[in-house]
Amino acid sequence: FWLKLFQVFKCFSFSEFPSLISVSSVASMSAQPTAQKQPSWWQRIFTTAPRGQYAVDEKQQVVKENEFILMRWNLLFLIFDFIVIPLPLWIDLVCPIFAAIYGLFVGWLGAFLLTVCAVRSLQANFLMKKVVDDTWEEKIPRGTEEEKRLADNLQHLVMMCGYKEPMEVICQSIDSLAAQSAAHRLIVVIGLEEGTPDVAEKAARLKERYGRSFKRFHVTKHPKQWAGGREIRCKCSNANYTMRAAVTRLEEYGDLDLSCTTATSCDTDSIFAPRYFENLGYQFLTSPKAKEVVWQAPLYYNHFLNERPFYVRAIGIMRAAYMLGFLIPFNINTMSIF
């Protein structure tokens, strides 16, 4: 309580409350005029916010009358988990022969899919190990004037949304961005929630520590119900606000060039390989379908893996294998970093 009270008196400014100043004090102050000092870049913490055409999310403003959602598509996975997979267990009460045939089919199909997953995962790991130390910056084509322009102006917009994560976790992730070989090409935007504890203090610490580590560094504060009453309090709403704020600032700087800009969404506990964005830039500038695809990075759930219980280690390894074996090569869906 006393610390908060001290901060209030410390931040108190009589210039904002002229009615509280006596006449004699005004006279003495007028005798020594001083220029009003503008707040420094470090004091203006939350300077990035959606403006102009990005300041309103029109889709969220639309109120549909008598809106009733019967079922969401993600609930189909629950139907699959609770009905299709255990089907042999309860169908055996009705038709034992069908249950036996179904069990054999599912067993052989599962074995085949796991074999494919293992082979594709090993191939991906061997490929990454082979090229992990390659210098991709030198491989970017610069033969024509257009290729040289794209290579020189290449930049990566990195958006990281957080809420109540410890500062140590957030800083560990940003440190991996600062250690990138292409850190000078990164525009990092950290999206915090308005309800984040000590949000202003955390934003100031992040700006102080990383303000000069990248091409640009910004911190946003997502207000509650910013897009309207239909806005859901989750990462997607924060990401919507943060990306709009980032694009607004890029337009103000004159740096919004979609022909040489990538956008990456990640979590606050994501650790990047040192040449990740260098490789991403090479892939983006050399792929003929660069603007038609989503670049999905493989995820390894190995943070302090040796300190976890055995079942956590097993699940983490299997999830990484499934991503390398199924999700990425067969373009099934994106995960966390894309």
Tab-separated table of C-alpha atoms in Angstrom:
chain	number	residue	atom	x	y	z
A	1	PHE	CA	0.000	0.000	0.000
A	2	TRP	CA	2.748	2.470	0.968
A	3	LEU	CA	4.694	1.643	-2.199
A	4	LYS	CA	1.636	2.363	-4.346
A	5	LEU	CA	0.991	5.592	-2.413
A	6	PHE	CA	4.592	6.692	-2.978
A	7	GLN	CA	4.296	6.001	-6.684
A	8	VAL	CA	1.125	8.093	-6.861
A	9	PHE	CA	2.810	11.100	-5.198
A	10	LYS	CA	5.934	10.580	-7.288
A	11	CYS	CA	3.931	10.764	-10.516
A	12	PHE	CA	1.776	13.688	-9.302
A	13	SER	CA	2.077	16.779	-11.508
A	14	PHE	CA	0.694	20.181	-10.478
A	15	SER	CA	0.612	21.254	-14.103
A	16	GLU	CA	-2.234	18.807	-14.616
A	17	PHE	CA	-4.208	20.231	-11.656
A	18	PRO	CA	-3.971	24.086	-11.874
A	19	SER	CA	-6.913	24.560	-9.531
A	20	LEU	CA	-4.823	23.172	-6.670
A	21	ILE	CA	-2.041	25.765	-7.015
A	22	SER	CA	-2.154	28.960	-4.987
A	23	VAL	CA	-1.807	32.398	-6.584
A	24	SER	CA	1.573	33.036	-4.952
A	25	SER	CA	2.964	29.757	-6.250
A	26	VAL	CA	1.732	30.572	-9.754
A	27	ALA	CA	3.508	33.909	-9.601
A	28	SER	CA	6.776	32.336	-8.521
A	29	MET	CA	6.486	29.697	-11.189
A	30	SER	CA	5.774	32.238	-13.915
A	31	ALA	CA	8.948	34.080	-13.005
A	32	GLN	CA	11.002	31.053	-14.060
A	33	PRO	CA	9.386	29.641	-17.213
A	34	THR	CA	10.566	26.220	-18.269
A	35	ALA	CA	9.957	24.391	-21.517
A	36	GLN	CA	7.681	21.406	-21.133
A	37	LYS	CA	9.790	18.324	-21.765
A	38	GLN	CA	8.371	15.749	-24.141
A	39	PRO	CA	8.276	12.166	-22.858
A	40	SER	CA	11.173	10.087	-24.093
A	41	TRP	CA	10.814	7.031	-26.306
A	42	TRP	CA	11.301	4.811	-23.266
A	43	GLN	CA	8.568	6.591	-21.286
A	44	ARG	CA	6.030	6.240	-24.099
A	45	ILE	CA	5.586	2.536	-23.495
A	46	PHE	CA	2.502	1.603	-25.461
A	47	THR	CA	2.972	3.705	-28.590
A	48	THR	CA	1.841	1.021	-31.018
A	49	ALA	CA	-1.905	0.571	-31.486
A	50	PRO	CA	-4.262	-0.024	-34.428
A	51	ARG	CA	-5.071	3.206	-36.228
A	52	GLY	CA	-6.811	4.230	-39.425
A	53	GLN	CA	-8.453	1.419	-41.346
A	54	TYR	CA	-7.098	-1.130	-38.850
A	55	ALA	CA	-8.634	0.523	-35.784
A	56	VAL	CA	-12.002	-1.236	-36.151
A	57	ASP	CA	-12.632	-4.927	-36.635
A	58	GLU	CA	-15.792	-4.748	-38.712
A	59	LYS	CA	-16.459	-8.476	-38.563
A	60	GLN	CA	-16.614	-8.384	-34.782
A	61	GLN	CA	-18.959	-5.410	-34.844
A	62	VAL	CA	-21.627	-7.298	-36.780
A	63	VAL	CA	-24.296	-8.627	-34.424
A	64	LYS	CA	-26.213	-11.558	-35.863
A	65	GLU	CA	-29.803	-11.832	-34.702
A	66	ASN	CA	-30.898	-15.164	-33.293
A	67	GLU	CA	-27.378	-16.533	-33.713
A	68	PHE	CA	-27.223	-20.129	-32.591
A	69	ILE	CA	-24.194	-22.354	-33.069
A	70	LEU	CA	-25.180	-25.993	-33.038
A	71	MET	CA	-21.707	-27.484	-33.247
A	72	ARG	CA	-18.153	-26.353	-33.888
A	73	TRP	CA	-15.929	-28.335	-36.223
A	74	ASN	CA	-13.326	-28.978	-33.541
A	75	LEU	CA	-15.929	-31.044	-31.668
A	76	LEU	CA	-15.611	-33.671	-34.402
A	77	PHE	CA	-12.318	-34.700	-32.818
A	78	LEU	CA	-14.184	-35.447	-29.586
A	79	ILE	CA	-16.656	-37.609	-31.505
A	80	PHE	CA	-13.748	-39.449	-33.086
A	81	ASP	CA	-11.995	-39.936	-29.739
A	82	PHE	CA	-15.005	-41.148	-27.751
A	83	ILE	CA	-16.965	-43.068	-30.395
A	84	VAL	CA	-14.793	-44.214	-33.299
A	85	ILE	CA	-11.624	-45.264	-31.448
A	86	PRO	CA	-13.306	-47.307	-28.667
A	87	LEU	CA	-15.852	-48.723	-31.140
A	88	PRO	CA	-14.654	-52.364	-30.729
A	89	LEU	CA	-15.306	-52.162	-26.987
A	90	TRP	CA	-18.999	-51.388	-27.137
A	91	ILE	CA	-19.870	-52.826	-30.551
A	92	ASP	CA	-18.771	-56.232	-29.265
A	93	LEU	CA	-22.007	-56.362	-27.287
A	94	VAL	CA	-23.996	-56.208	-30.542
A	95	CYS	CA	-21.824	-57.868	-33.198
A	96	PRO	CA	-18.660	-59.652	-32.000
A	97	ILE	CA	-17.554	-60.567	-35.551
A	98	PHE	CA	-17.648	-56.950	-36.700
A	99	ALA	CA	-15.765	-55.916	-33.568
A	100	ALA	CA	-12.999	-58.432	-34.324
A	101	ILE	CA	-12.686	-57.340	-37.971
A	102	TYR	CA	-12.754	-53.675	-37.008
A	103	GLY	CA	-10.104	-54.229	-34.345
A	104	LEU	CA	-7.762	-55.948	-36.827
A	105	PHE	CA	-8.316	-53.184	-39.397
A	106	VAL	CA	-7.626	-50.404	-36.919
A	107	GLY	CA	-4.577	-52.233	-35.585
A	108	TRP	CA	-2.989	-52.750	-39.009
A	109	LEU	CA	-3.889	-49.224	-40.096
A	110	GLY	CA	-2.345	-47.776	-36.955
A	111	ALA	CA	0.832	-49.798	-37.431
A	112	PHE	CA	1.117	-48.598	-41.044
A	113	LEU	CA	0.580	-44.953	-40.117
A	114	LEU	CA	3.107	-45.139	-37.283
A	115	THR	CA	5.663	-46.639	-39.668
A	116	VAL	CA	5.106	-43.825	-42.170
A	117	CYS	CA	5.368	-41.279	-39.349
A	118	ALA	CA	8.653	-42.759	-38.097
A	119	VAL	CA	10.232	-42.805	-41.576
A	120	ARG	CA	9.198	-39.241	-42.400
A	121	SER	CA	10.348	-37.994	-38.981
A	122	LEU	CA	13.786	-39.562	-39.402
A	123	GLN	CA	14.106	-38.092	-42.886
A	124	ALA	CA	13.218	-34.613	-41.610
A	125	ASN	CA	15.673	-34.839	-38.696
A	126	PHE	CA	18.524	-35.991	-40.939
A	127	LEU	CA	17.777	-33.157	-43.381
A	128	MET	CA	17.743	-30.511	-40.643
A	129	LYS	CA	20.958	-31.861	-39.149
A	130	LYS	CA	22.591	-31.711	-42.579
A	131	VAL	CA	21.760	-28.054	-43.278
A	132	VAL	CA	21.651	-26.606	-39.748
A	133	ASP	CA	24.956	-24.724	-40.187
A	134	ASP	CA	24.399	-23.532	-43.763
A	135	THR	CA	24.636	-19.799	-44.432
A	136	TRP	CA	21.396	-19.023	-46.234
A	137	GLU	CA	21.983	-15.298	-46.544
A	138	GLU	CA	24.643	-15.940	-49.182
A	139	LYS	CA	22.280	-18.137	-51.196
A	140	ILE	CA	19.625	-15.457	-51.687
A	141	PRO	CA	19.616	-14.552	-55.410
A	142	ARG	CA	20.774	-11.022	-56.285
A	143	GLY	CA	21.226	-11.340	-60.035
A	144	THR	CA	18.678	-8.745	-61.162
A	145	GLU	CA	17.784	-5.321	-59.792
A	146	GLU	CA	14.463	-6.648	-58.476
A	147	GLU	CA	16.147	-9.586	-56.724
A	148	LYS	CA	18.683	-7.228	-55.188
A	149	ARG	CA	15.902	-4.920	-53.974
A	150	LEU	CA	14.004	-7.807	-52.359
A	151	ALA	CA	17.160	-9.181	-50.738
A	152	ASP	CA	18.197	-5.788	-49.338
A	153	ASN	CA	14.716	-4.932	-47.996
A	154	LEU	CA	13.810	-8.385	-46.676
A	155	GLN	CA	12.271	-8.164	-43.197
A	156	HIS	CA	10.473	-10.483	-40.803
A	157	LEU	CA	7.545	-9.371	-38.639
A	158	VAL	CA	7.489	-11.532	-35.490
A	159	MET	CA	4.412	-11.406	-33.262
A	160	MET	CA	4.527	-12.904	-29.754
A	161	CYS	CA	1.411	-12.771	-27.545
A	162	GLY	CA	1.482	-13.258	-23.789
A	163	TYR	CA	-0.599	-12.818	-20.649
A	164	LYS	CA	0.688	-14.012	-17.281
A	165	GLU	CA	3.854	-15.811	-18.368
A	166	PRO	CA	6.900	-15.193	-16.145
A	167	MET	CA	9.350	-12.625	-17.469
A	168	GLU	CA	12.098	-15.241	-17.436
A	169	VAL	CA	10.186	-17.339	-19.961
A	170	ILE	CA	9.405	-14.367	-22.213
A	171	CYS	CA	12.986	-13.101	-22.100
A	172	GLN	CA	14.342	-16.543	-22.929
A	173	SER	CA	12.245	-16.563	-26.091
A	174	ILE	CA	13.186	-13.011	-27.091
A	175	ASP	CA	16.845	-13.811	-26.418
A	176	SER	CA	16.639	-16.524	-29.068
A	177	LEU	CA	15.313	-13.890	-31.491
A	178	ALA	CA	18.083	-11.474	-30.573
A	179	ALA	CA	20.628	-14.245	-31.229
A	180	GLN	CA	19.365	-14.748	-34.787
A	181	SER	CA	21.873	-14.285	-37.572
A	182	ALA	CA	19.188	-12.126	-39.241
A	183	ALA	CA	18.240	-10.162	-36.107
A	184	HIS	CA	18.778	-6.894	-37.989
A	185	ARG	CA	15.861	-7.879	-40.246
A	186	LEU	CA	13.391	-8.629	-37.419
A	187	ILE	CA	10.486	-6.414	-36.400
A	188	VAL	CA	9.417	-7.880	-33.056
A	189	VAL	CA	6.037	-7.008	-31.550
A	190	ILE	CA	5.160	-8.306	-28.079
A	191	GLY	CA	1.402	-8.341	-27.481
A	192	LEU	CA	0.449	-8.164	-23.794
A	193	GLU	CA	-3.045	-8.106	-22.335
A	194	GLU	CA	-4.502	-5.150	-20.484
A	195	GLY	CA	-5.093	-7.502	-17.546
A	196	THR	CA	-1.481	-8.639	-17.399
A	197	PRO	CA	-0.130	-8.038	-13.876
A	198	ASP	CA	2.252	-5.043	-13.844
A	199	VAL	CA	1.818	-4.699	-17.598
A	200	ALA	CA	3.408	-1.217	-17.810
A	201	GLU	CA	6.449	-2.285	-15.783
A	202	LYS	CA	6.945	-5.407	-17.898
A	203	ALA	CA	6.631	-3.428	-21.124
A	204	ALA	CA	9.183	-0.889	-19.928
A	205	ARG	CA	11.635	-3.626	-18.955
A	206	LEU	CA	11.262	-5.314	-22.331
A	207	LYS	CA	11.818	-2.050	-24.209
A	208	GLU	CA	14.815	-1.203	-22.095
A	209	ARG	CA	16.404	-4.597	-22.692
A	210	TYR	CA	15.536	-5.242	-26.346
A	211	GLY	CA	14.793	-1.816	-27.822
A	212	ARG	CA	17.999	-1.804	-29.865
A	213	SER	CA	18.387	-5.523	-30.545
A	214	PHE	CA	16.240	-5.616	-33.684
A	215	LYS	CA	15.268	-3.500	-36.655
A	216	ARG	CA	12.249	-2.409	-34.632
A	217	PHE	CA	10.784	-3.487	-31.291
A	218	HIS	CA	7.292	-2.674	-30.005
A	219	VAL	CA	5.040	-3.699	-27.132
A	220	THR	CA	1.253	-3.497	-27.395
A	221	LYS	CA	-1.482	-3.675	-24.754
A	222	HIS	CA	-4.686	-5.370	-25.865
A	223	PRO	CA	-7.713	-3.702	-24.206
A	224	LYS	CA	-10.532	-5.870	-22.973
A	225	GLN	CA	-13.375	-6.216	-25.496
A	226	TRP	CA	-11.470	-4.016	-27.958
A	227	ALA	CA	-13.260	-5.442	-30.997
A	228	GLY	CA	-16.712	-5.409	-29.421
A	229	GLY	CA	-18.872	-7.538	-27.186
A	230	ARG	CA	-18.462	-10.637	-29.359
A	231	GLU	CA	-14.695	-10.696	-28.881
A	232	ILE	CA	-13.461	-13.825	-27.136
A	233	ARG	CA	-10.815	-13.385	-24.437
A	234	CYS	CA	-8.040	-15.576	-25.834
A	235	LYS	CA	-4.814	-15.482	-27.812
A	236	CYS	CA	-6.560	-15.042	-31.173
A	237	SER	CA	-8.137	-11.735	-30.120
A	238	ASN	CA	-4.805	-10.498	-28.766
A	239	ALA	CA	-3.095	-11.592	-31.989
A	240	ASN	CA	-5.719	-9.752	-34.026
A	241	TYR	CA	-5.059	-6.533	-32.120
A	242	THR	CA	-1.275	-6.970	-32.160
A	243	MET	CA	-1.056	-7.655	-35.884
A	244	ARG	CA	-3.259	-4.671	-36.698
A	245	ALA	CA	-1.043	-2.479	-34.512
A	246	ALA	CA	2.101	-3.818	-36.186
A	247	VAL	CA	0.750	-3.220	-39.699
A	248	THR	CA	-0.324	0.289	-38.676
A	249	ARG	CA	3.189	1.118	-37.517
A	250	LEU	CA	4.772	-0.390	-40.639
A	251	GLU	CA	2.571	1.826	-42.797
A	252	GLU	CA	3.547	4.873	-40.756
A	253	TYR	CA	7.226	4.030	-41.231
A	254	GLY	CA	6.711	3.329	-44.935
A	255	ASP	CA	8.049	-0.220	-44.484
A	256	LEU	CA	4.935	-2.182	-45.460
A	257	ASP	CA	6.208	-4.013	-48.534
A	258	LEU	CA	4.464	-7.382	-48.826
A	259	SER	CA	6.831	-8.541	-51.560
A	260	CYS	CA	9.704	-8.802	-49.077
A	261	THR	CA	7.981	-9.136	-45.679
A	262	THR	CA	7.146	-12.323	-43.784
A	263	ALA	CA	4.876	-12.539	-40.742
A	264	THR	CA	5.515	-15.086	-37.992
A	265	SER	CA	3.251	-15.874	-35.039
A	266	CYS	CA	4.828	-17.603	-32.049
A	267	ASP	CA	4.336	-18.291	-28.354
A	268	THR	CA	6.192	-16.796	-25.411
A	269	ASP	CA	7.994	-20.101	-24.791
A	270	SER	CA	9.321	-20.575	-28.340
A	271	ILE	CA	13.086	-20.986	-28.764
A	272	PHE	CA	14.310	-20.476	-32.339
A	273	ALA	CA	17.372	-22.011	-33.955
A	274	PRO	CA	20.043	-19.334	-34.641
A	275	ARG	CA	19.547	-19.406	-38.435
A	276	TYR	CA	15.793	-19.969	-38.522
A	277	PHE	CA	14.840	-16.592	-40.002
A	278	GLU	CA	17.813	-16.644	-42.322
A	279	ASN	CA	16.480	-19.873	-43.814
A	280	LEU	CA	12.910	-18.521	-43.802
A	281	GLY	CA	14.016	-15.492	-45.807
A	282	TYR	CA	15.774	-17.682	-48.351
A	283	GLN	CA	12.739	-19.951	-48.711
A	284	PHE	CA	10.408	-16.960	-49.033
A	285	LEU	CA	12.412	-15.236	-51.777
A	286	THR	CA	13.107	-18.375	-53.808
A	287	SER	CA	9.784	-20.225	-53.605
A	288	PRO	CA	7.461	-19.628	-56.594
A	289	LYS	CA	4.416	-19.992	-54.285
A	290	ALA	CA	5.737	-17.940	-51.379
A	291	LYS	CA	2.489	-15.979	-50.968
A	292	GLU	CA	0.256	-19.032	-51.216
A	293	VAL	CA	1.637	-21.146	-48.380
A	294	VAL	CA	2.107	-21.064	-44.609
A	295	TRP	CA	5.634	-21.765	-43.417
A	296	GLN	CA	5.302	-24.211	-40.513
A	297	ALA	CA	8.309	-24.813	-38.301
A	298	PRO	CA	8.758	-28.202	-36.601
A	299	LEU	CA	8.219	-28.047	-32.859
A	300	TYR	CA	10.335	-29.939	-30.347
A	301	TYR	CA	8.846	-30.152	-26.861
A	302	ASN	CA	12.194	-30.527	-25.126
A	303	HIS	CA	12.395	-27.724	-22.549
A	304	PHE	CA	14.045	-29.434	-19.552
A	305	LEU	CA	12.738	-32.707	-20.919
A	306	ASN	CA	15.080	-34.767	-18.777
A	307	GLU	CA	13.455	-33.300	-15.651
A	308	ARG	CA	9.906	-34.282	-16.637
A	309	PRO	CA	8.026	-37.471	-15.685
A	310	PHE	CA	8.371	-40.344	-18.134
A	311	TYR	CA	4.849	-39.963	-19.549
A	312	VAL	CA	5.465	-36.252	-20.266
A	313	ARG	CA	8.704	-37.154	-22.070
A	314	ALA	CA	6.915	-39.828	-24.097
A	315	ILE	CA	4.082	-37.480	-25.097
A	316	GLY	CA	6.521	-34.698	-26.013
A	317	ILE	CA	8.592	-36.971	-28.254
A	318	MET	CA	5.488	-38.437	-29.922
A	319	ARG	CA	4.011	-34.995	-30.595
A	320	ALA	CA	7.235	-33.875	-32.264
A	321	ALA	CA	7.282	-37.074	-34.336
A	322	TYR	CA	3.649	-36.622	-35.405
A	323	MET	CA	4.364	-33.062	-36.491
A	324	LEU	CA	7.374	-34.082	-38.581
A	325	GLY	CA	5.703	-37.201	-39.919
A	326	PHE	CA	2.127	-36.052	-40.535
A	327	LEU	CA	1.186	-32.423	-39.908
A	328	ILE	CA	3.913	-30.730	-41.946
A	329	PRO	CA	4.483	-33.089	-44.918
A	330	PHE	CA	0.753	-33.677	-45.480
A	331	ASN	CA	-0.280	-30.035	-44.820
A	332	ILE	CA	-2.825	-31.007	-42.154
A	333	ASN	CA	-2.822	-27.957	-39.870
A	334	THR	CA	-0.562	-25.312	-38.332
A	335	MET	CA	0.820	-25.437	-34.803
A	336	SER	CA	1.927	-22.483	-32.618
A	337	ILE	CA	4.752	-21.153	-34.832
A	338	PHE	CA	3.868	-20.292	-38.408
